Coordinates of C-alpha atoms and ligand atoms in Angstrom, one line a residue:
M1 CA 0.0 0.0 0.0
L2 CA 2.9 2.2 0.9
V3 CA 4.5 1.4 -2.4
R4 CA 1.3 2.1 -4.3
W5 CA 1.0 5.5 -2.7
F6 CA 4.6 6.3 -3.5
W7 CA 4.2 5.1 -7.1
K8 CA 1.0 7.1 -7.7
R9 CA 2.1 10.3 -6.0
Y10 CA 5.7 10.6 -7.0
V11 CA 6.9 8.1 -9.5
R12 CA 4.2 7.6 -12.1
S13 CA 4.6 11.1 -13.6
R14 CA 8.3 10.3 -14.3
L15 CA 7.4 7.2 -16.3
P16 CA 8.6 8.4 -19.7
A17 CA 12.1 9.0 -18.4
L18 CA 12.1 5.8 -16.6
M19 CA 11.0 3.8 -19.7
I20 CA 13.7 5.3 -21.8
G21 CA 16.2 4.5 -19.1
F22 CA 14.8 1.0 -18.9
L23 CA 15.4 0.4 -22.6
L24 CA 18.9 1.7 -22.4
M25 CA 19.5 -0.5 -19.4
A26 CA 18.3 -3.5 -21.3
L27 CA 20.7 -2.6 -24.1
E28 CA 23.5 -2.3 -21.5
G29 CA 22.7 -5.6 -19.9
G30 CA 22.3 -7.4 -23.3
A31 CA 25.7 -6.2 -24.3
L32 CA 27.2 -8.6 -21.7
G33 CA 25.4 -11.5 -23.2
A34 CA 26.5 -10.5 -26.7
L35 CA 30.1 -10.2 -25.6
S36 CA 30.2 -13.6 -24.0
Y37 CA 28.6 -15.1 -27.1
L38 CA 31.3 -13.5 -29.3
V39 CA 34.0 -15.2 -27.3
R40 CA 33.2 -18.6 -28.9
P41 CA 33.7 -17.6 -32.6
L42 CA 36.7 -15.5 -31.5
F43 CA 38.5 -18.6 -30.3
D44 CA 37.1 -21.4 -32.6
N45 CA 36.7 -19.6 -35.9
V46 CA 39.5 -17.0 -35.6
F47 CA 42.3 -17.9 -33.3
I48 CA 42.3 -21.6 -33.6
A49 CA 41.3 -21.7 -37.2
G50 CA 43.9 -19.0 -38.0
N51 CA 41.5 -16.9 -39.9
R52 CA 43.3 -13.6 -40.6
Q53 CA 40.5 -11.6 -42.3
A54 CA 38.0 -12.3 -39.4
V55 CA 40.2 -10.8 -36.7
L56 CA 39.4 -7.3 -37.7
V57 CA 35.7 -8.0 -38.1
V58 CA 35.4 -9.6 -34.6
A59 CA 37.5 -6.8 -33.1
L60 CA 35.3 -4.2 -34.6
I61 CA 32.1 -5.9 -33.4
V62 CA 33.5 -6.1 -29.9
F63 CA 34.5 -2.4 -30.2
A64 CA 31.0 -1.5 -31.3
V65 CA 29.3 -3.5 -28.5
F66 CA 31.5 -1.6 -25.9
I67 CA 30.7 1.8 -27.4
A68 CA 27.0 1.1 -27.5
R69 CA 27.2 -0.1 -23.9
A70 CA 29.1 3.1 -22.9
I71 CA 26.5 5.4 -24.5
A72 CA 23.5 3.5 -23.1
G73 CA 25.1 3.2 -19.7
F74 CA 25.9 6.9 -19.4
T75 CA 22.5 8.1 -20.7
Q76 CA 20.7 5.7 -18.5
R77 CA 22.6 6.7 -15.3
M78 CA 21.9 10.4 -16.0
L79 CA 18.2 9.7 -16.5
M80 CA 18.1 7.7 -13.2
A81 CA 19.9 10.3 -11.3
L82 CA 17.6 12.9 -12.7
V83 CA 14.5 11.0 -11.6
A84 CA 15.9 10.2 -8.2
R85 CA 16.8 13.9 -7.5
K86 CA 13.5 15.2 -8.8
V87 CA 11.4 12.7 -6.9
S88 CA 13.4 13.4 -3.7
A89 CA 13.0 17.2 -4.2
D90 CA 9.2 16.8 -4.8
I91 CA 8.9 14.8 -1.5
Q92 CA 11.0 17.3 0.4
C93 CA 8.9 20.3 -0.8
D94 CA 5.6 18.5 -0.1
L95 CA 6.9 17.4 3.3
V96 CA 7.9 20.9 4.3
A97 CA 4.6 22.4 3.0
H98 CA 2.7 19.8 4.9
M99 CA 4.7 20.2 8.1
L100 CA 4.1 23.9 8.1
T101 CA 0.3 23.2 8.4
L102 CA 0.8 21.1 11.5
D103 CA 0.1 22.5 15.0
S104 CA 2.7 23.9 17.4
R105 CA 2.2 20.7 19.4
F106 CA 3.8 18.7 16.6
Y107 CA 6.9 20.9 16.9
Q108 CA 7.0 20.4 20.7
E109 CA 6.9 16.7 20.3
N110 CA 9.5 16.5 17.5
S111 CA 12.8 18.4 17.9
P112 CA 14.2 20.4 15.0
G113 CA 17.1 17.9 14.5
I114 CA 14.7 15.0 14.1
L115 CA 12.5 17.0 11.7
M116 CA 15.5 18.1 9.6
E117 CA 16.6 14.5 9.3
R118 CA 13.1 13.6 8.1
V119 CA 13.3 16.2 5.3
L120 CA 16.9 15.8 4.4
G121 CA 17.5 12.1 4.8
D122 CA 14.3 10.1 4.2
P123 CA 13.2 11.5 0.8
G124 CA 16.6 10.7 -0.8
A125 CA 16.7 7.2 0.7
A126 CA 13.2 6.5 -0.7
A127 CA 13.8 8.0 -4.1
G128 CA 17.1 6.1 -4.5
V129 CA 15.3 2.8 -4.6
I130 CA 13.6 3.7 -7.9
S131 CA 16.8 3.7 -9.8
T132 CA 18.0 0.6 -7.9
T133 CA 14.8 -1.2 -8.9
F134 CA 14.8 -0.1 -12.5
S135 CA 18.5 -1.0 -13.0
A136 CA 17.8 -4.3 -11.4
F137 CA 15.0 -5.2 -13.8
G138 CA 16.4 -3.4 -16.8
R139 CA 20.1 -4.0 -16.9
D140 CA 20.7 -6.8 -14.4
L141 CA 17.7 -9.1 -15.3
V142 CA 18.4 -8.7 -19.0
A143 CA 22.1 -9.4 -18.4
L144 CA 21.3 -12.4 -16.3
V145 CA 18.9 -13.9 -18.8
S146 CA 21.1 -13.3 -21.8
L147 CA 24.2 -14.6 -20.0
L148 CA 22.4 -17.7 -18.8
G149 CA 21.0 -18.1 -22.3
V150 CA 24.5 -18.2 -23.7
A151 CA 25.6 -20.6 -21.0
L152 CA 22.6 -22.9 -21.6
Y153 CA 23.1 -22.8 -25.3
I154 CA 26.7 -24.0 -24.9
D155 CA 26.0 -26.7 -22.3
W156 CA 22.9 -27.0 -20.1
L157 CA 24.6 -29.5 -17.8
W158 CA 27.6 -27.2 -17.2
T159 CA 25.1 -24.5 -16.4
L160 CA 23.2 -26.6 -13.9
I161 CA 26.4 -27.6 -12.2
A162 CA 27.6 -23.9 -12.0
I163 CA 24.4 -22.6 -10.4
A164 CA 23.5 -25.7 -8.4
G165 CA 24.5 -23.9 -5.1
A166 CA 22.2 -20.9 -5.7
P167 CA 19.1 -22.3 -3.8
L168 CA 21.3 -22.5 -0.7
L169 CA 21.4 -18.7 -0.7
V170 CA 17.7 -18.1 -0.3
L171 CA 17.5 -18.4 3.5
P172 CA 20.7 -16.5 4.4
I173 CA 19.7 -13.7 2.1
L174 CA 16.3 -13.4 3.7
L175 CA 17.9 -13.3 7.1
L176 CA 20.4 -10.7 6.0
Q177 CA 17.5 -8.6 4.6
R178 CA 15.8 -8.5 7.9
L179 CA 18.9 -7.3 9.5
V180 CA 19.4 -4.6 6.8
R181 CA 15.9 -3.3 7.5
N182 CA 16.4 -3.2 11.3
M183 CA 19.7 -1.6 11.0
S184 CA 18.5 1.0 8.5
R185 CA 15.8 2.1 10.9
A186 CA 18.3 2.3 13.7
T187 CA 20.8 4.2 11.5
L188 CA 18.2 6.8 10.6
N189 CA 17.2 7.3 14.2
A190 CA 20.8 7.6 15.3
S191 CA 21.5 10.0 12.5
A192 CA 18.6 12.1 13.6
R193 CA 20.0 12.2 17.1
V194 CA 23.3 13.4 15.8
T195 CA 21.6 16.2 13.8
N196 CA 19.6 17.1 16.9
R197 CA 22.7 17.4 19.1
L198 CA 24.3 19.6 16.5
S199 CA 21.4 21.9 16.3
E200 CA 21.1 22.2 20.0
L201 CA 24.8 22.8 20.4
F202 CA 25.1 25.5 17.8
H203 CA 21.9 27.2 19.0
G204 CA 23.1 27.1 22.6
I205 CA 26.8 27.8 22.0
N206 CA 26.9 30.7 24.5
T207 CA 25.2 28.6 27.2
V208 CA 27.7 25.9 26.5
K209 CA 30.7 28.3 26.9
L210 CA 29.3 30.1 29.9
N211 CA 28.7 26.9 31.8
T212 CA 32.0 25.5 30.6
I213 CA 30.5 22.2 29.4
E214 CA 32.4 22.0 26.2
E215 CA 33.9 18.7 27.2
H216 CA 30.7 17.3 28.5
E217 CA 29.0 18.2 25.2
S218 CA 31.8 16.9 23.1
R219 CA 31.5 13.6 24.9
R220 CA 27.7 13.5 24.3
F221 CA 28.3 14.2 20.7
A222 CA 30.9 11.6 20.4
N223 CA 28.5 9.1 22.0
A224 CA 25.8 9.9 19.5
V225 CA 28.3 9.6 16.6
S226 CA 29.7 6.3 17.8
R227 CA 26.2 4.9 18.0
L228 CA 25.6 6.0 14.5
V229 CA 28.8 4.4 13.3
D230 CA 27.9 1.2 15.1
Y231 CA 24.6 0.9 13.3
T232 CA 26.0 2.0 10.0
L233 CA 28.7 -0.7 10.2
R234 CA 26.2 -3.3 11.0
A235 CA 24.0 -2.3 8.1
A236 CA 27.1 -2.3 5.9
A237 CA 28.1 -5.8 7.1
A238 CA 24.6 -7.1 6.4
N239 CA 24.7 -5.6 2.9
A240 CA 28.2 -6.8 2.2
G241 CA 27.3 -10.3 3.4
I242 CA 25.1 -10.9 0.3
P243 CA 27.8 -10.6 -2.4
A244 CA 30.2 -12.6 -0.2
L245 CA 27.6 -15.4 -0.2
M246 CA 27.4 -15.1 -4.0
D247 CA 31.1 -15.6 -4.3
V248 CA 31.0 -18.7 -2.2
I249 CA 28.4 -20.2 -4.5
A250 CA 30.4 -19.1 -7.5
A251 CA 33.4 -20.9 -6.1
I252 CA 31.5 -24.1 -5.7
G253 CA 30.1 -23.8 -9.2
F254 CA 33.4 -23.2 -10.9
L255 CA 35.0 -26.1 -9.0
G256 CA 32.4 -28.4 -10.5
V257 CA 32.5 -27.1 -14.0
L258 CA 36.2 -26.9 -14.2
T259 CA 36.8 -30.4 -13.1
Y260 CA 33.9 -31.9 -15.2
G261 CA 34.3 -29.7 -18.3
G262 CA 38.1 -29.8 -18.2
Y263 CA 38.2 -33.5 -19.0
Q264 CA 35.6 -33.0 -21.9
I265 CA 37.9 -30.5 -23.6
I266 CA 41.0 -32.7 -23.2
D267 CA 38.9 -35.6 -24.6
G268 CA 38.0 -33.4 -27.5
S269 CA 34.2 -33.5 -27.0
K270 CA 34.1 -29.7 -26.4
T271 CA 36.1 -26.9 -28.0
V272 CA 38.2 -24.3 -26.2
G273 CA 36.0 -21.6 -27.6
E274 CA 32.9 -23.2 -26.1
F275 CA 34.5 -23.4 -22.8
M276 CA 35.9 -19.8 -22.9
S277 CA 32.5 -18.5 -23.9
F278 CA 30.8 -20.4 -21.1
F279 CA 33.3 -19.3 -18.6
T280 CA 32.9 -15.7 -19.6
A281 CA 29.1 -15.9 -19.4
I282 CA 29.1 -17.5 -16.0
S283 CA 31.7 -15.2 -14.6
L284 CA 29.6 -12.3 -15.7
V285 CA 26.4 -13.8 -14.3
F286 CA 27.3 -13.3 -10.7
E287 CA 27.6 -9.5 -10.7
P288 CA 24.0 -8.9 -11.9
L289 CA 22.9 -11.7 -9.7
R290 CA 24.5 -10.0 -6.7
R291 CA 22.8 -6.8 -7.6
L292 CA 19.5 -8.5 -7.9
G293 CA 20.1 -10.0 -4.5
A294 CA 20.9 -6.6 -3.1
I295 CA 17.7 -5.0 -4.4
A296 CA 15.6 -6.7 -1.7
G297 CA 17.8 -5.1 0.9
A298 CA 17.6 -1.7 -0.8
W299 CA 13.8 -2.0 -0.6
Q300 CA 13.9 -2.9 3.0
A301 CA 15.8 0.3 3.8
A302 CA 13.7 2.4 1.5
L303 CA 10.5 1.1 3.1
V304 CA 11.7 2.4 6.4
S305 CA 12.1 5.9 5.0
L306 CA 8.8 5.7 3.0
E307 CA 6.9 4.7 6.1
R308 CA 8.2 7.7 8.0
I309 CA 7.5 10.1 5.2
Y310 CA 4.0 8.6 4.9
D311 CA 3.4 8.9 8.6
I312 CA 4.1 12.6 8.5
F313 CA 1.7 13.0 5.5
Q314 CA -1.0 11.2 7.5
M315 CA -0.8 13.7 10.4
R316 CA -3.5 16.3 10.3
P317 CA -3.5 19.6 12.2
A318 CA -6.1 19.7 14.9
I319 CA -6.3 23.5 14.6
T320 CA -7.8 24.2 11.2
S321 CA -10.3 26.6 9.5
P322 CA -13.9 25.4 9.7
A323 CA -15.3 24.0 6.4
R324 CA -17.7 26.9 6.2
P325 CA -16.2 29.8 8.1
A326 CA -18.5 32.3 9.8
Q327 CA -18.4 36.0 9.4
L328 CA -18.0 38.3 12.3
G329 CA -21.5 39.3 13.5
I330 CA -20.5 42.9 14.3
P331 CA -17.8 45.2 13.0
I332 CA -14.4 44.2 14.4
G333 CA -14.0 47.7 15.9
Q334 CA -16.9 46.9 18.3
A335 CA -16.1 43.3 19.0
D336 CA -15.1 42.5 22.6
I337 CA -12.7 39.6 23.2
R338 CA -14.3 37.3 25.7
L339 CA -12.9 34.2 27.3
E340 CA -15.7 31.9 28.7
N341 CA -14.6 29.3 31.2
V342 CA -11.5 28.4 29.2
S343 CA -9.3 25.6 30.3
F344 CA -6.2 24.3 28.7
S345 CA -3.5 21.8 29.7
Y346 CA -0.2 20.5 28.3
G347 CA -0.6 16.8 28.7
S348 CA -1.9 16.3 32.2
Q349 CA -0.5 19.7 33.4
P350 CA -3.3 22.2 33.7
V351 CA -2.1 25.6 32.5
I352 CA -5.3 27.6 32.3
E353 CA -8.2 26.7 34.5
N354 CA -11.7 27.9 34.0
A355 CA -10.6 31.4 33.0
S356 CA -13.1 34.0 32.1
F357 CA -12.6 37.7 31.3
T358 CA -13.6 40.3 28.7
A359 CA -11.2 42.6 26.9
P360 CA -13.4 45.4 25.7
A361 CA -13.3 46.5 22.1
G362 CA -11.0 49.5 21.4
R363 CA -9.6 49.4 24.9
T364 CA -6.4 48.3 26.5
T365 CA -6.6 45.3 28.8
A366 CA -3.5 44.3 30.8
L367 CA -2.7 40.7 32.0
V368 CA -0.6 40.6 35.1
G369 CA 0.6 37.8 37.3
A370 CA 3.6 35.9 38.4
S371 CA 5.9 34.1 36.0
G372 CA 4.2 30.9 34.8
A373 CA 0.7 32.2 35.6
G374 CA -0.4 31.4 32.0
K375 CA -0.4 34.9 30.5
S376 CA 1.5 34.0 27.3
T377 CA -0.7 30.9 27.0
V378 CA -3.7 33.2 26.8
F379 CA -2.2 34.9 23.8
G380 CA -1.6 31.5 22.2
L381 CA -5.2 30.7 22.7
L382 CA -6.5 34.0 21.2
T383 CA -4.5 33.5 18.1
R384 CA -5.3 29.8 18.0
L385 CA -1.7 28.5 18.2
I386 CA -3.4 26.3 20.7
D387 CA -7.1 25.5 21.2
P388 CA -8.8 25.4 24.6
D389 CA -9.7 21.9 26.0
D390 CA -12.8 23.5 27.5
G391 CA -14.8 26.7 27.2
R392 CA -14.7 29.1 24.3
I393 CA -13.3 32.3 23.1
L394 CA -15.5 34.9 21.5
L395 CA -14.8 37.7 19.2
G396 CA -17.9 39.8 19.4
D397 CA -20.5 37.0 19.4
T398 CA -18.5 34.6 17.2
D399 CA -16.5 31.7 18.5
I400 CA -13.0 32.2 17.1
R401 CA -13.0 28.6 16.1
N402 CA -15.8 29.4 13.6
L403 CA -13.7 32.0 11.8
D404 CA -11.3 31.3 9.0
L405 CA -7.9 30.8 10.5
R406 CA -6.1 33.1 8.1
T407 CA -8.7 35.8 8.7
L408 CA -8.5 35.4 12.4
R409 CA -4.7 35.6 12.6
G410 CA -4.9 38.5 10.2
L411 CA -6.7 40.5 12.8
F412 CA -3.8 40.3 15.3
S413 CA -0.4 41.8 15.5
V414 CA 1.6 40.1 18.2
V415 CA 4.8 41.1 19.8
T416 CA 6.0 37.9 21.4
Q417 CA 8.1 37.6 24.5
D418 CA 11.1 36.3 22.6
A419 CA 10.9 38.7 19.6
Q420 CA 11.7 36.0 17.1
M421 CA 13.9 37.0 14.1
F422 CA 15.0 35.3 11.0
D423 CA 18.5 35.4 9.5
E424 CA 17.5 37.9 6.9
T425 CA 17.8 41.7 6.6
I426 CA 16.1 43.9 9.1
R427 CA 13.9 45.1 6.3
D428 CA 12.8 41.6 5.5
N429 CA 12.3 40.9 9.2
I430 CA 9.9 43.7 9.4
L431 CA 8.0 43.3 6.1
L432 CA 7.9 39.5 6.4
G433 CA 6.9 39.1 2.8
S434 CA 4.3 41.9 2.6
E435 CA 4.5 44.6 0.1
A436 CA 6.7 47.5 1.2
D437 CA 5.0 50.9 1.4
E438 CA 8.1 53.0 2.0
A439 CA 6.3 55.8 3.8
A440 CA 4.5 53.5 6.1
L441 CA 7.7 51.6 6.7
A442 CA 9.5 54.7 7.7
R443 CA 6.7 55.7 10.1
A444 CA 6.9 52.3 11.7
L445 CA 10.6 52.5 12.0
D446 CA 10.5 55.9 13.6
A447 CA 7.7 55.0 16.1
A448 CA 9.4 51.8 17.2
H449 CA 12.7 53.6 17.4
V450 CA 14.4 51.3 15.0
T451 CA 15.7 54.3 13.1
D452 CA 17.8 55.2 16.2
F453 CA 20.0 52.2 15.9
L454 CA 20.0 51.7 12.1
S455 CA 22.9 54.1 11.6
S456 CA 25.1 51.9 13.8
Q457 CA 24.3 48.9 11.6
P458 CA 26.8 48.2 8.8
E459 CA 24.2 48.4 6.0
G460 CA 21.3 50.2 7.8
L461 CA 18.0 48.6 7.1
D462 CA 19.6 46.0 4.8
S463 CA 21.9 44.7 7.5
R464 CA 21.4 41.0 8.3
A465 CA 19.8 40.1 11.7
G466 CA 22.1 37.0 12.1
P467 CA 20.9 33.5 12.9
R468 CA 17.7 33.9 14.9
G469 CA 18.4 37.6 15.2
S470 CA 21.7 37.1 17.1
A471 CA 23.4 40.1 15.5
L472 CA 20.9 42.4 17.2
S473 CA 20.7 43.1 20.9
G474 CA 17.7 42.0 22.9
G475 CA 16.3 45.5 22.9
Q476 CA 17.0 46.0 19.2
R477 CA 15.2 42.8 18.4
Q478 CA 12.3 44.0 20.4
R479 CA 12.1 47.2 18.6
V480 CA 12.2 45.4 15.2
A481 CA 9.3 43.2 16.5
I482 CA 7.4 46.3 17.4
A483 CA 8.0 47.9 14.0
R484 CA 6.7 44.7 12.5
A485 CA 3.5 45.0 14.6
L486 CA 3.1 48.7 13.8
L487 CA 3.3 48.0 10.1
R488 CA 0.8 45.2 10.2
D489 CA -1.7 47.8 11.4
T490 CA -4.4 45.3 12.6
P491 CA -7.5 45.9 14.7
I492 CA -6.1 43.8 17.6
L493 CA -2.8 44.2 19.3
L494 CA -1.1 41.7 21.6
L495 CA 2.0 42.9 23.4
D496 CA 3.8 40.3 25.5
E497 CA 6.5 42.0 27.5
A498 CA 7.0 44.1 24.4
T499 CA 9.3 46.7 25.9
S500 CA 10.9 44.6 28.7
A501 CA 14.4 44.6 27.1
L502 CA 14.5 48.4 26.5
D503 CA 16.4 50.9 28.6
A504 CA 14.3 53.3 30.6
R505 CA 14.4 56.2 28.1
S506 CA 13.7 54.0 25.0
E507 CA 11.0 52.3 26.9
A508 CA 9.2 55.5 27.7
I509 CA 9.3 56.6 24.1
V510 CA 8.3 53.3 22.6
Q511 CA 5.7 52.9 25.2
S512 CA 4.1 56.2 24.2
A513 CA 4.2 55.1 20.6
L514 CA 2.5 51.9 21.5
E515 CA -0.1 53.8 23.5
R516 CA -0.8 56.0 20.6
L517 CA -1.1 52.9 18.3
S518 CA -3.4 51.2 20.7
E519 CA -5.9 54.0 20.6
G520 CA -9.1 52.7 19.1
R521 CA -7.7 49.2 18.9
T522 CA -8.4 46.3 21.1
T523 CA -5.2 45.8 22.9
L524 CA -3.9 43.2 25.3
V525 CA -0.7 43.9 27.2
I526 CA 1.3 41.6 29.3
A527 CA 3.9 43.3 31.5
H528 CA 5.7 42.5 34.6
R529 CA 6.6 46.1 35.2
L530 CA 3.4 47.4 36.6
S531 CA 4.2 51.0 35.8
T532 CA 3.6 50.1 32.1
V533 CA 0.1 48.8 32.8
R534 CA -1.1 51.4 35.2
N535 CA -2.9 53.3 32.5
A536 CA -4.7 50.3 31.1
D537 CA -8.5 50.5 31.0
K538 CA -8.7 47.2 32.7
I539 CA -6.3 44.9 34.5
V540 CA -6.8 41.2 34.7
V541 CA -4.8 39.4 37.4
M542 CA -3.9 35.8 36.8
D543 CA -2.5 33.3 39.3
Q544 CA -1.6 29.7 38.5
G545 CA -3.8 29.6 35.4
R546 CA -6.8 31.2 37.0
V547 CA -8.2 34.7 36.7
V548 CA -8.3 35.9 40.3
D549 CA -9.2 39.5 40.0
E550 CA -9.9 42.3 37.5
G551 CA -10.5 46.0 37.6
T552 CA -8.7 49.3 37.1
H553 CA -5.5 50.1 38.8
D554 CA -7.2 52.1 41.4
T555 CA -9.9 49.6 42.3
L556 CA -7.3 46.8 42.5
I557 CA -5.0 48.8 44.7
A558 CA -7.9 49.6 46.9
R559 CA -8.5 45.8 47.4
E560 CA -6.2 43.7 49.5
G561 CA -5.3 41.3 46.7
I562 CA -2.5 39.8 44.6
Y563 CA -2.2 43.0 42.5
R564 CA -1.7 45.2 45.5
N565 CA 1.0 42.8 46.8
L566 CA 2.7 42.7 43.4
Y567 CA 2.6 46.5 43.2
R568 CA 4.0 46.9 46.7
L569 CA 6.8 44.6 45.9
Q570 CA 7.8 46.6 42.9
F571 CA 7.2 50.0 44.4
S572 CA 8.5 49.6 47.9
P573 CA 10.5 52.7 48.9
K574 CA 13.8 50.9 48.3
R575 CA 12.7 49.9 44.9
E576 CA 11.5 53.3 44.0
E577 CA 14.9 54.7 44.8
R578 CA 16.6 52.3 42.4
E579 CA 14.1 53.0 39.7
N580 CA 14.5 56.7 40.0
G581 CA 18.3 56.4 40.0
A582 CA 20.3 55.1 37.1
A583 CA 17.4 52.7 36.5
P584 CA 19.5 49.5 36.4
G585 CA 16.4 47.4 37.3
A586 CA 14.6 48.8 34.3
N587 CA 17.0 47.2 31.8
R588 CA 15.8 43.7 32.3
A589 CA 17.4 41.4 29.8
D590 CA 15.2 39.0 27.8
Ligands
ATP1 N1 5.1 24.0 25.5 C1 4.8 23.8 26.7 N2 4.8 22.6 27.2 C2 4.5 22.3 28.5 N3 4.2 23.3 29.4 C3 4.3 24.5 29.0 C4 4.6 24.9 27.6 N4 4.5 26.2 27.5 C5 4.2 26.7 28.7 N5 4.1 25.7 29.6 C6 3.7 25.8 31.0 O1 2.6 26.6 31.1 C7 2.6 27.5 32.2 C8 2.2 28.9 31.7 O2 3.2 29.4 30.8 P1 3.1 30.8 30.2 O3 4.2 30.9 29.2 O4 1.7 31.1 29.8 O5 3.4 31.7 31.5 P2 3.5 33.3 31.6 O6 2.5 33.7 32.5 O7 3.6 33.9 30.3 O8 4.9 33.4 32.3 P3 6.1 34.6 32.1 O9 5.6 35.8 32.8 O10 7.3 33.9 32.7 O11 6.2 34.7 30.6 C9 4.0 27.4 32.8 O12 3.9 26.7 34.0 C10 4.8 26.6 31.8 O13 5.6 25.7 32.4
MG2 MG1 5.1 34.7 29.2

């Protein structure tokens, strides 16, 4: 079934190239039979008969056969390489396109290294089997049949003696194949672990250095590599075992034919030419036979890869657009965001428990609470990166699950806590594929105070941000992320610690830009620094996944609650001194 899927989806469209390749392979394979057949007239009619004119003719025919074989072999190999590359590229592109539709949960369960291995390793392994199979049936089977034909034509009894041992091979080959399959699976897994270690190491290089765990990490890597080597060697041994077995059988066959046939030639019942021709044919038989024997192993390995590719294609995102998306019942400008008894958990770990609150349309609502309270998770729920296990989230009077997913996400601009960047230019990081309106871009850059640091960048707006934005400082990344949000210009704004990495002065300026931006937009702000949420129209206090209080700053301060405690902690006299001084506490790194 797996093979049928593979054939239909990826191979069938390449059939013309494969058929031409197949014919050329048959030509290449048949050439071997022709050569061994020519050996007999060469000896009997030319050398032994002393026929001078025929020497050139036979030589030219042998020459022509070799040239034909060269051309057929070259073209055929190119065609096969082409098909294999194209099929593997098709699978890779489809895989990535499909993976991008999968939920964030998928990416939490599968680390980047593993996924990279799926995309880089498996498609090639699966596509490689196409050329192996076609060469086996085109070239090798034709060679085998033509060579055996020549051998049988010369003496069927010799032929039988020569290949008498072949049936003995069946069982060992089957066993070896099973080993190949198991080892290929183990090799691919080990290889994924190596890729994974590498990606973790290089991403976390500074953590490695600061904790001086270079040696520890080197050892871990060496372990992963040695496991990979181990499995690769075992797979290679299993693969190498098959041709070795073939040679043993060949040895037995030759022993029989040489002793039996040798006497016949001395007695004069067979010619030297017949024997030479037979000997050539049988010697050449074992190579295609070996390759035909290896094809089963190749399929075992390819099936492992195909299975894993197929498994990924079978995965469906749980978070999708509804078949018939609803329209918002009221204009987005008047649509409150409302959580109704929302619960969410990661596995068995409840993260949001029965949370309800309303973020009024066009107003600013702040989410405050201790680290781990579930604030960022609420943003994930609003944008449907995750869906609640229970309860619902309404935009106006429409459940967000009933809206088209692209439309829904198009309503939001999100500045995330980690201000994710790509290794592209600052411009590309802000535009993210949207059309550039230079005037709007310049306004966004100014408002987010990106302009301030552009002059210090080697190529201004076209400087690269480095791998995951590492060429920018935390605060610079944050400003780029804010510019991105400003440019998107959407009705809803989600700011998760958007200014936490800025120095006090920049923060004050960017904050005022954000406040201007949030006018008339439904805005949700997460901030640990309560000074930034003081002016919010409404403050929602979260604690351990629950909404424990809500109100304005003044009403919450008046109550003896978590908010007042948080506020006191931040604005105790000592703290205030520090904040009013050089403001070191304000420059909290991300
Ligand atoms: N991918 C995840 N898998 C498992 N648990 C998670 C995952 N993401 C978050 N959590 C858990 O969910 C809880 C809430 O996380 P969340 O990021 O919403 O907290 P937060 O209020 O934003 O905290 P902070 O102020 O530190 O950003 C935490 O206890 C965290 O351990
Ligand atoms: Mg958070």
